[in-house]
Amino acid sequence: MATLHERKQYREAIMKTLYEAMEGNRLLGLTGAKLRDGLAVPEEDLAAAYTYLAGEGLIVVDWTRGNTPAMVTLTHKGIQLMESEEARG
């Protein structure tokens, strides 16, 4: 099981990767497999991070069987959070 610090890092990495992939287009997302392959995070920790971020209303996850979702997208709230972090610099 990941430490609290690791879990926070995983969630931040997911948000940053999604935000960069979307390029401002809210309709774009990434497949769970592409996110998994692009991040060095254990699959069970990714599933926990997706669940946490979805619970916070920052992402939408289309689950399939197993721990890898079919698609992950940022919500409007998630985009606003990333834009405010980007503005802070």
Backbone as numpy.savetxt, mean C-alpha at the origin, in Angstrom:
# Nx Ny Nz CAx CAy CAz Cx Cy Cz
7.17 -12.57 13.20 6.33 -11.37 13.20 7.21 -10.13 13.20
6.81 -9.18 12.42 7.58 -7.94 12.28 7.44 -7.07 13.53
8.48 -6.30 13.79 8.43 -5.35 14.91 7.55 -4.16 14.51
7.21 -3.34 15.49 6.41 -2.15 15.21 7.10 -1.25 14.19
8.40 -1.06 14.36 9.17 -0.22 13.42 9.11 -0.80 12.00
9.28 -2.10 11.88 9.23 -2.75 10.56 7.84 -2.61 9.95
6.79 -2.81 10.75 5.42 -2.70 10.24 5.16 -1.30 9.69
5.63 -0.28 10.41 5.47 1.10 9.93 6.22 1.31 8.63
7.43 0.78 8.54 8.22 0.89 7.31 7.51 0.21 6.14
6.94 -0.97 6.38 6.23 -1.70 5.34 5.05 -0.88 4.83
4.28 -0.31 5.75 3.11 0.48 5.35 3.53 1.71 4.56
4.57 2.39 5.00 5.07 3.56 4.27 5.56 3.18 2.88
6.24 2.05 2.77 6.75 1.60 1.46 5.59 1.29 0.51
4.54 0.68 1.01 3.37 0.37 0.18 2.74 1.66 -0.32
2.53 2.61 0.59 1.90 3.88 0.21 2.75 4.63 -0.82
4.03 4.69 -0.59 4.93 5.40 -1.51 4.94 4.73 -2.89
5.02 3.42 -2.92 5.05 2.68 -4.18 3.76 2.90 -4.96
2.62 2.81 -4.27 1.33 3.04 -4.93 1.23 4.46 -5.45
1.61 5.42 -4.63 1.51 6.83 -5.02 2.36 7.12 -6.25
3.58 6.61 -6.27 4.47 6.83 -7.41 3.93 6.14 -8.67
3.32 4.99 -8.51 2.79 4.26 -9.67 1.55 4.94 -10.25
0.80 5.60 -9.40 -0.45 6.22 -9.85 -0.23 7.49 -10.65
0.83 8.22 -10.38 1.13 9.46 -11.09 -0.07 10.39 -11.13
-0.79 10.49 -10.01 -1.92 11.41 -9.91 -3.23 10.88 -10.47
-3.23 9.69 -11.05 -4.45 9.11 -11.61 -5.05 8.16 -10.58
-6.13 8.59 -9.97 -6.75 7.82 -8.89 -7.26 6.45 -9.33
-7.49 6.29 -10.62 -8.03 5.03 -11.11 -6.98 3.94 -11.27
-5.71 4.32 -11.22 -4.65 3.33 -11.38 -4.34 2.67 -10.05
-3.93 1.45 -10.12 -3.48 0.72 -8.94 -2.40 -0.25 -9.37
-2.01 -1.09 -8.45 -1.02 -2.12 -8.76 -1.57 -3.48 -8.36
-1.15 -4.48 -9.09 -1.52 -5.83 -8.67 -0.75 -6.17 -7.39
-1.32 -7.03 -6.61 -0.65 -7.46 -5.39 0.68 -8.13 -5.70
0.74 -8.88 -6.79 1.98 -9.55 -7.16 3.07 -8.55 -7.51
2.70 -7.47 -8.22 3.69 -6.47 -8.59 4.21 -5.74 -7.34
3.31 -5.42 -6.42 3.73 -4.80 -5.17 4.64 -5.73 -4.38
4.23 -6.98 -4.27 5.02 -7.97 -3.53 6.41 -8.11 -4.12
6.49 -8.18 -5.44 7.78 -8.37 -6.09 8.67 -7.12 -5.98
8.05 -5.94 -5.89 8.81 -4.71 -5.82 9.26 -4.34 -4.42
8.68 -4.97 -3.41 9.01 -4.68 -2.02 9.64 -5.90 -1.37
10.64 -5.68 -0.58 11.29 -6.79 0.13 10.60 -7.00 1.48
9.35 -7.47 1.42 8.54 -7.65 2.62 7.96 -9.06 2.60
8.04 -9.77 3.72 7.43 -11.11 3.78 5.93 -11.03 3.46
5.41 -12.02 2.76 4.03 -12.00 2.27 3.01 -11.83 3.40
3.21 -12.51 4.53 2.25 -12.37 5.63 2.28 -10.96 6.23
3.44 -10.31 6.22 3.53 -8.94 6.71 2.89 -7.96 5.73
3.00 -8.26 4.43 2.31 -7.44 3.43 0.80 -7.52 3.61
0.29 -8.72 3.82 -1.15 -8.89 4.02 -1.61 -8.11 5.24
-0.84 -8.15 6.31 -1.19 -7.39 7.51 -1.15 -5.89 7.25
-0.17 -5.44 6.48 -0.06 -4.01 6.15 -1.23 -3.58 5.28
-1.61 -4.39 4.28 -2.76 -4.06 3.44 -4.02 -3.93 4.29
-4.20 -4.87 5.20 -5.39 -4.87 6.06 -5.42 -3.61 6.93
-4.29 -3.24 7.48 -4.19 -2.04 8.31 -4.52 -0.79 7.49
-3.87 -0.64 6.34 -4.06 0.55 5.51 -5.50 0.64 4.99
-6.08 -0.49 4.65 -7.48 -0.50 4.21 -8.40 -0.10 5.37
-8.10 -0.58 6.57 -8.88 -0.22 7.74 -8.82 1.27 8.06
-7.70 1.90 7.72 -7.53 3.34 7.92 -8.17 4.15 6.79
-8.66 3.46 5.76 -9.30 4.14 4.64 -8.32 4.73 3.64
-7.06 4.26 3.65 -6.03 4.81 2.78 -5.90 4.06 1.46
-6.27 2.80 1.44 -6.20 1.98 0.23 -7.46 1.13 0.12
-7.70 0.64 -1.09 -8.74 -0.35 -1.35 -8.03 -1.60 -1.85
-8.39 -2.73 -1.27 -7.75 -3.99 -1.63 -8.80 -4.94 -2.19
-8.55 -5.46 -3.39 -9.39 -6.50 -3.98 -8.71 -7.83 -3.72
-9.21 -8.55 -2.71 -8.57 -9.80 -2.28 -8.94 -10.96 -3.19
-8.00 -11.85 -3.36 -8.23 -13.15 -3.98 -7.87 -14.17 -2.91
-7.75 -15.40 -3.28 -7.33 -16.42 -2.31 -5.88 -16.20 -1.92
-5.56 -16.48 -0.68 -4.19 -16.32 -0.21 -3.95 -14.91 0.29
-2.68 -14.59 0.47 -2.30 -13.30 1.03 -1.97 -12.24 -0.01
-2.03 -12.58 -1.29 -1.69 -11.62 -2.33 -2.96 -11.12 -3.01
-3.27 -9.83 -2.88 -4.49 -9.31 -3.50 -4.38 -9.20 -5.02
-5.54 -9.18 -5.67 -5.56 -9.00 -7.12 -5.15 -7.58 -7.48
-5.65 -6.59 -6.72 -5.38 -5.19 -7.04 -5.40 -4.38 -5.75
-4.51 -3.38 -5.71 -4.44 -2.45 -4.58 -4.42 -1.04 -5.16
-5.30 -0.17 -4.66 -5.36 1.21 -5.13 -5.44 2.16 -3.94
-4.96 3.37 -4.14 -5.07 4.41 -3.12 -6.47 5.01 -3.15
-6.98 5.36 -1.99 -8.24 6.10 -1.91 -7.94 7.59 -2.01
-8.98 8.39 -2.06 -8.79 9.84 -2.07 -8.04 10.27 -0.80
-8.41 9.69 0.32 -7.74 10.00 1.60 -6.25 9.62 1.53
-5.95 8.48 0.91 -4.57 8.05 0.76 -3.76 8.98 -0.13
-4.38 9.45 -1.20 -3.71 10.39 -2.09 -3.45 11.70 -1.36
-4.43 12.19 -0.60 -4.25 13.43 0.15 -3.10 13.31 1.15
-3.02 12.17 1.83 -1.94 11.96 2.78 -0.59 12.01 2.08
-0.47 11.32 0.95 0.80 11.30 0.23 1.15 12.67 -0.34
0.15 13.40 -0.82 0.41 14.74 -1.34 0.88 15.68 -0.23
0.30 15.55 0.96 0.73 16.42 2.06 2.16 16.07 2.50
2.50 14.79 2.48 3.87 14.39 2.81 4.85 14.87 1.75
4.43 14.81 0.49 5.30 15.28 -0.59 5.52 16.80 -0.48
4.49 17.52 -0.11 4.59 18.99 0.02 5.53 19.37 1.18
5.55 18.53 2.22 6.46 18.80 3.36 7.90 18.59 2.98
8.11 17.78 1.97 9.40 17.67 1.41 10.35 16.69 1.72
